[in-house]
GROMACS .gro file of C-alpha atoms in nm:
model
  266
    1UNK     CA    1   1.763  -0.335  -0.937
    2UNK     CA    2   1.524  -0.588  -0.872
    3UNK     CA    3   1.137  -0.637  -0.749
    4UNK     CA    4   0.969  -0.980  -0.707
    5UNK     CA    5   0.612  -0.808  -0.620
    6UNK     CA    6   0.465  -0.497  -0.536
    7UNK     CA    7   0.422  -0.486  -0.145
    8UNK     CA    8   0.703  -0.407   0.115
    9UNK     CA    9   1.027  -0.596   0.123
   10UNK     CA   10   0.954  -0.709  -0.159
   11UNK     CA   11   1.252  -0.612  -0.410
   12UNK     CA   12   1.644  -0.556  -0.395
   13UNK     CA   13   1.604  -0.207  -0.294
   14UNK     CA   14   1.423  -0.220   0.034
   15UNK     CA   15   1.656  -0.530   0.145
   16UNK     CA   16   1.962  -0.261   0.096
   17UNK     CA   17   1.764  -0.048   0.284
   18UNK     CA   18   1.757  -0.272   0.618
   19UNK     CA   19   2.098  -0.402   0.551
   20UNK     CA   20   2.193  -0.026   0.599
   21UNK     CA   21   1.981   0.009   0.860
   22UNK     CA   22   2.117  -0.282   1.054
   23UNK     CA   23   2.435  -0.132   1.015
   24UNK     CA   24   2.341   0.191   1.151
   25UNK     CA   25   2.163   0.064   1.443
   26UNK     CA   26   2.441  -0.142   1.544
   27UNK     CA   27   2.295  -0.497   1.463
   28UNK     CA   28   2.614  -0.610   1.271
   29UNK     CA   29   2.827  -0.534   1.594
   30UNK     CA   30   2.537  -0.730   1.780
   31UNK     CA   31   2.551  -1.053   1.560
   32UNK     CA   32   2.885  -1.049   1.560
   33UNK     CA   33   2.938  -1.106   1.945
   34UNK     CA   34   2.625  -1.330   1.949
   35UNK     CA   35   2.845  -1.578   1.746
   36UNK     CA   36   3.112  -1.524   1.883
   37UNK     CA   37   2.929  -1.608   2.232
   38UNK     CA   38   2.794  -1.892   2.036
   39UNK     CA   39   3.118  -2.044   1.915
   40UNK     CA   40   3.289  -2.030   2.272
   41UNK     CA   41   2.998  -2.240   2.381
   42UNK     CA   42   2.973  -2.582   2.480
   43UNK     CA   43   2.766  -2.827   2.263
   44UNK     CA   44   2.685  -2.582   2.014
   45UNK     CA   45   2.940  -2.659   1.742
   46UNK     CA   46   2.801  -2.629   1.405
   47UNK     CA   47   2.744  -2.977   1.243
   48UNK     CA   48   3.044  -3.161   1.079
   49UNK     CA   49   3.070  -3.296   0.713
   50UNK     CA   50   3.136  -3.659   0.645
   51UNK     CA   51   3.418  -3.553   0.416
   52UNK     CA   52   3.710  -3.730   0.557
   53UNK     CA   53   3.920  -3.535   0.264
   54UNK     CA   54   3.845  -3.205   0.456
   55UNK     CA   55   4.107  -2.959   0.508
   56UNK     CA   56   4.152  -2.769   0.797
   57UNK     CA   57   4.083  -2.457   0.625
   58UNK     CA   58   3.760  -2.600   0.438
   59UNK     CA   59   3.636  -2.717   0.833
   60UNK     CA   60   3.647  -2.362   0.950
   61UNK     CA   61   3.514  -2.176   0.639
   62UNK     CA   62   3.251  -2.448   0.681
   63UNK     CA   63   3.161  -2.369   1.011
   64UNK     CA   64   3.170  -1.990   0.942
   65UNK     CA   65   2.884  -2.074   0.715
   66UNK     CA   66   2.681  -2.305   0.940
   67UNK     CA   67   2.707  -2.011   1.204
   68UNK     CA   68   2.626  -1.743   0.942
   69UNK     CA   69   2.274  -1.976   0.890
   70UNK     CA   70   2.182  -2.030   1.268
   71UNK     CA   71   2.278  -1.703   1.394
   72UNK     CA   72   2.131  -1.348   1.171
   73UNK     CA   73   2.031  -1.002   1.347
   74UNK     CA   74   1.807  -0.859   1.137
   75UNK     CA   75   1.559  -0.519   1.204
   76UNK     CA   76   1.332  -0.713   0.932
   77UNK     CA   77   1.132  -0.993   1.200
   78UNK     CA   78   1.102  -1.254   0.907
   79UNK     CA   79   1.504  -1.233   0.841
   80UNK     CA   80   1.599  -1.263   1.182
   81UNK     CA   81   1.663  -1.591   1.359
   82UNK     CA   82   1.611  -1.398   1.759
   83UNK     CA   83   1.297  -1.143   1.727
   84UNK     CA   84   1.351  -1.129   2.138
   85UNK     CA   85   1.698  -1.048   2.124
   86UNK     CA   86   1.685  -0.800   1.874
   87UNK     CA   87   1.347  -0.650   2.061
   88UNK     CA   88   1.551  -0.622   2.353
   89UNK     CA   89   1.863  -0.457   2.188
   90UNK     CA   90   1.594  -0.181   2.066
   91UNK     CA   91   1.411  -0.116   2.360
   92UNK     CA   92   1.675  -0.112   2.659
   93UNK     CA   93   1.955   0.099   2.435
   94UNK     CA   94   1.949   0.451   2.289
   95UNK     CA   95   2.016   0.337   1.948
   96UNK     CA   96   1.669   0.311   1.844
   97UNK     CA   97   1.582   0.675   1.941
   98UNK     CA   98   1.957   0.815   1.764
   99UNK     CA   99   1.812   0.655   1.454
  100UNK     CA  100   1.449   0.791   1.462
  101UNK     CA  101   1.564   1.187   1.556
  102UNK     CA  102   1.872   1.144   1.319
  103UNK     CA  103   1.656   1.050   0.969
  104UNK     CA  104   1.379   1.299   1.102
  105UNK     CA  105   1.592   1.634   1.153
  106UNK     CA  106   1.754   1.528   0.792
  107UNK     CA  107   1.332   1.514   0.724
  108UNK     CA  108   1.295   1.836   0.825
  109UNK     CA  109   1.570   1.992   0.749
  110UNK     CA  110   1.534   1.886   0.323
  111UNK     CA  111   1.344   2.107   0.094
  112UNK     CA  112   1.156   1.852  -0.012
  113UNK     CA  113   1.060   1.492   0.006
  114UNK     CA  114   1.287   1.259  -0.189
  115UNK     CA  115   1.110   0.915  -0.324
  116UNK     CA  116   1.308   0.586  -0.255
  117UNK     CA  117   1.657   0.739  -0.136
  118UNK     CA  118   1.592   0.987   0.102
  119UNK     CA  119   1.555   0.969   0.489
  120UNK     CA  120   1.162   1.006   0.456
  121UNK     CA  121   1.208   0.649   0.282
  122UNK     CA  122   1.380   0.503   0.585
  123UNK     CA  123   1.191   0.582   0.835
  124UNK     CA  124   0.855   0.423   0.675
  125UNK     CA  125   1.119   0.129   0.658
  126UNK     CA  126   1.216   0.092   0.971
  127UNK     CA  127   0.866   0.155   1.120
  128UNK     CA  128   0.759  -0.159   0.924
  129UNK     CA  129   1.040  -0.366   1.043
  130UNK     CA  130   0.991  -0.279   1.419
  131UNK     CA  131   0.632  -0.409   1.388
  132UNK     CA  132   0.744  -0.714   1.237
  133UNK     CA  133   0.981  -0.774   1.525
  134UNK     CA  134   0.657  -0.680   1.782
  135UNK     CA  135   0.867  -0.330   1.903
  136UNK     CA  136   0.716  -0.061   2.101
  137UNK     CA  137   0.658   0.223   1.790
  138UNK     CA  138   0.719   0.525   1.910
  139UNK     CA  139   0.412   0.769   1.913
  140UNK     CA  140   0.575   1.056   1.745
  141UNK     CA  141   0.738   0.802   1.485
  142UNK     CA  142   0.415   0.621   1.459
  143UNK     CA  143   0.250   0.978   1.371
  144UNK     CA  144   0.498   1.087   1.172
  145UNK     CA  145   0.487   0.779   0.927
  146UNK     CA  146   0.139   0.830   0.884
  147UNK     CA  147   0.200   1.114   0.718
  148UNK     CA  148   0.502   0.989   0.520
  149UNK     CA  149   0.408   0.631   0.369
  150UNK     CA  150   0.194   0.769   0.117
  151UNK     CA  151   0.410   1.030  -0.037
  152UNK     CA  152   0.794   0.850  -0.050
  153UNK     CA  153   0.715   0.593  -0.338
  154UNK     CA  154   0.588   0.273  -0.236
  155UNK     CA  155   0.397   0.081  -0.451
  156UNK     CA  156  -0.018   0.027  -0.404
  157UNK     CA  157   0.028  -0.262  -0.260
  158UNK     CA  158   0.275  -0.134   0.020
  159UNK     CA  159   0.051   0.141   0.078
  160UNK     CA  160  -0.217  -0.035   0.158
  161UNK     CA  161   0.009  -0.304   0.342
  162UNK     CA  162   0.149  -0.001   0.535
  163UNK     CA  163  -0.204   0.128   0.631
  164UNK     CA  164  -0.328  -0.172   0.753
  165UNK     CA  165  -0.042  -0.168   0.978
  166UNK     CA  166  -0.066   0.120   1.177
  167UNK     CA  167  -0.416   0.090   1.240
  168UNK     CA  168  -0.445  -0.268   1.365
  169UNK     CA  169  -0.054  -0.373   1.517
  170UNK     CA  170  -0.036  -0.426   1.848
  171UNK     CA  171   0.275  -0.398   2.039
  172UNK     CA  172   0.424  -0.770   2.129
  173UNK     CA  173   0.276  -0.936   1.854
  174UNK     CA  174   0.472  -1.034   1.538
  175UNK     CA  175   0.326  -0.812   1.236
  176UNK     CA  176   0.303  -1.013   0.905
  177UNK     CA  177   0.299  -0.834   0.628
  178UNK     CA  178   0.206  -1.109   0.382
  179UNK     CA  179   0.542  -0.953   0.128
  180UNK     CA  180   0.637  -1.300  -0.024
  181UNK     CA  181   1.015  -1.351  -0.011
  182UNK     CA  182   1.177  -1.433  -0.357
  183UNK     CA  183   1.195  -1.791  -0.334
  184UNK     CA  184   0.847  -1.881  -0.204
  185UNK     CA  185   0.689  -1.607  -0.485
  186UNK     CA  186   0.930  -1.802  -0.720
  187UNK     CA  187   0.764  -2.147  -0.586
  188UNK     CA  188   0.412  -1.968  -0.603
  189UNK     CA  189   0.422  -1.884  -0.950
  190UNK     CA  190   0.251  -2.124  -1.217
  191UNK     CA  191   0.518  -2.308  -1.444
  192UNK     CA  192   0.261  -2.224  -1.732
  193UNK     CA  193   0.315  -1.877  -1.674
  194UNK     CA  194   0.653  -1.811  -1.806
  195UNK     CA  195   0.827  -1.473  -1.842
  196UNK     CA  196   1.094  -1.304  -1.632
  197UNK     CA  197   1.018  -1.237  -1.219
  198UNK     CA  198   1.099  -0.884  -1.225
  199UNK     CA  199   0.825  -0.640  -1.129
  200UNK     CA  200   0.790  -0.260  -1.167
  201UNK     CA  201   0.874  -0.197  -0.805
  202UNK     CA  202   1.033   0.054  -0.555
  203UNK     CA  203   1.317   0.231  -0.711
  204UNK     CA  204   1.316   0.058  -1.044
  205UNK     CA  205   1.332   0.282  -1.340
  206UNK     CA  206   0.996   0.159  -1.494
  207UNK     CA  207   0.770   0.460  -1.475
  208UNK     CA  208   0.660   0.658  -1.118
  209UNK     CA  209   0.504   0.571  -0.806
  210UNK     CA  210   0.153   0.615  -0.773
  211UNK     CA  211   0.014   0.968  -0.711
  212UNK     CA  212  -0.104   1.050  -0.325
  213UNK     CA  213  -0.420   1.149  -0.288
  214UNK     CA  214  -0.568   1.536  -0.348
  215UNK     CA  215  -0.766   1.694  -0.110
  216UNK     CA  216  -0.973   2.031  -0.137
  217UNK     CA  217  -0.747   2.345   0.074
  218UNK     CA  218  -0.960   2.332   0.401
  219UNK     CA  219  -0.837   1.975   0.454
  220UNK     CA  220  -0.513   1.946   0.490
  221UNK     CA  221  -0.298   1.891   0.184
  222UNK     CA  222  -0.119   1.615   0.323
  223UNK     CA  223  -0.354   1.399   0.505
  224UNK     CA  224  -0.687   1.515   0.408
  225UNK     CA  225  -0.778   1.594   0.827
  226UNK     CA  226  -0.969   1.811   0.910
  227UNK     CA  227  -0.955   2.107   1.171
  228UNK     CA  228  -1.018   2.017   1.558
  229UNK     CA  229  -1.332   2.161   1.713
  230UNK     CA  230  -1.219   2.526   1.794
  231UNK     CA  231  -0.858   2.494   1.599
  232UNK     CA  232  -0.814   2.635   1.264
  233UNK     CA  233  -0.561   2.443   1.083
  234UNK     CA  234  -0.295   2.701   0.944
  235UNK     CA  235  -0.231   2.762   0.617
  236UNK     CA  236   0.042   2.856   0.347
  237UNK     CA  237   0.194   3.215   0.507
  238UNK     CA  238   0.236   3.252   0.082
  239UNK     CA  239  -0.112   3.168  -0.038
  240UNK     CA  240  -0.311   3.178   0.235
  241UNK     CA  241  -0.531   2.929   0.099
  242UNK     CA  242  -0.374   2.577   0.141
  243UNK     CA  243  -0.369   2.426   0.517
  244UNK     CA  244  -0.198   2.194   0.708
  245UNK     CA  245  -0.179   2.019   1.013
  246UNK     CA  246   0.177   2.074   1.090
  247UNK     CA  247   0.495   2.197   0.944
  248UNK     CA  248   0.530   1.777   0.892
  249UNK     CA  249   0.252   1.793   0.649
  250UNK     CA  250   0.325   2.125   0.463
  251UNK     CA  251   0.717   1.987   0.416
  252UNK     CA  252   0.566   1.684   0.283
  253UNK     CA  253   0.335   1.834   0.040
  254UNK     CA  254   0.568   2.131  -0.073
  255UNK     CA  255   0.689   1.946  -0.343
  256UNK     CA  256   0.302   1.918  -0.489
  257UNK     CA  257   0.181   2.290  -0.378
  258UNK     CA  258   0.440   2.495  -0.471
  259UNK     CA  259   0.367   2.418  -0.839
  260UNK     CA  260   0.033   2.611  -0.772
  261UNK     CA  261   0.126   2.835  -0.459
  262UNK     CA  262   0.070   3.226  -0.593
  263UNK     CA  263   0.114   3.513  -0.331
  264UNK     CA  264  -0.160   3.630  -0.186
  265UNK     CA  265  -0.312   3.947  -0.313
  266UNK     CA  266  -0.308   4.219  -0.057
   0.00000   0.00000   0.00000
């Protein structure tokens, strides 16, 4: 598996991710009928070759191809060649919100965060690719992927790519995340250089992600907030020293504080 830098989208594995992802969210099934729509169309016939040797089955593989180029559906903005169309899709169906409360009850209903794979994974994904297309982010997804981004595996980079991002997007506009794609970090790279373009990256087997943060147990463990003026936060029913915002948080850190989590003495 594959990785061309160190920020988001950049590597094989978070490209299977949003192929997935358009599957799931019933992109494919939306492409599909935009060229067929496309094809039935007057004037919009892909362009022909000058080969007057051309078979008729060579002339329609050939224009399967052109309309493969001019016509992708993609939940990653810089992959997909309508933003508007696919905005629309997402915010005048239910599929959008089925995806969301599907990958966060299998969230909350795991033991424990799973780096790269798991549903915690996909949901920082597709938060990033909805701001890329200029989508309305859900509050409650927006909140919960504040939590997640730093504890599912990403790289440095993408974490701080991923911060930036939910502080400053605004709905409507086109978030960039400034991930090179592999042929323009290919084109970017000095000749003199040399070496191989792989990268330690997301889901390679070349050591761990970086560590999240620690914070002291009357922050929260996850997050590192603080209480609210006149709200406690609550803490670990077995220690009753660690604290949390939310059951969110303590799921997410489990896998951290349960390596130190004693009972309580009496």
């Amino acid at each position: 598996m594959g990785a061309w830098g160190y920020g988001l989208f950049q590597g094989d594995h978070d490209l299977d991710v949003i192929a997935d992802l358009n599957y799931e969210i019933g992109l494919s099934e939306l492409e599909a009928q935009a060229k067929a729509k496309a094809r039935a169309a007057p004037g919009t016939e892909p362009s022909k070759t000058n080969d007057t040797k051309q078979t008729s089955e060579d002339k329609e593989e050939e224009d399967e191809d052109e309309f493969d180029r001019m016509i992708r559906y993609d939940l990653y903005g810089n992959a997909c060649s309508d933003p508007d169309a696919v905005r629309e899709y997402l915010h005048n169906t239910d599929a959008l919100p089925k995806l969301i409360a599907e990958y966060t009850t299998a969230f909350r209903n795991a033991k424990s965060v799973q780096h790269w794979y798991g549903p915690e994974y996909k949901l920082v994904i597709l938060a990033a690719c909805l701001m890329t297309l200029g989508c309305k982010l859900p509050a409650d997804l927006k909140k919960l992927v504040g939590k997640l981004y730093p504890h599912v595996g990403l790289m440095a980079e993408g974490q701080q790519q991923m911060a930036k991002a939910l502080t400053q997007y605004k709905e409507g506009d086109l978030w960039d995340f400034e991930s090179l794609g592999l042929i323009d970090t290919a084109n970017a790279r000095d000749s003199s250089m040399g070496g191989g373009m792989n990268v330690m990256g997301v889901g390679t087997l070349f050591g761990a992600p970086p560590k999240a943060k620690s914070y002291p147990d009357e922050l929260c463990g996850t997050c590192g907030s603080g209480a609210d003026e006149g709200h406690g936060l609550p803490v670990c029913a077995k220690c009753k020293k660690r604290k949390y915002c939310d059951k969110d948080c303590q799921r997410i850190h489990w896998g951290t504080h349960r390596k130190e989590c004693k009972k309580a003495e009496a």
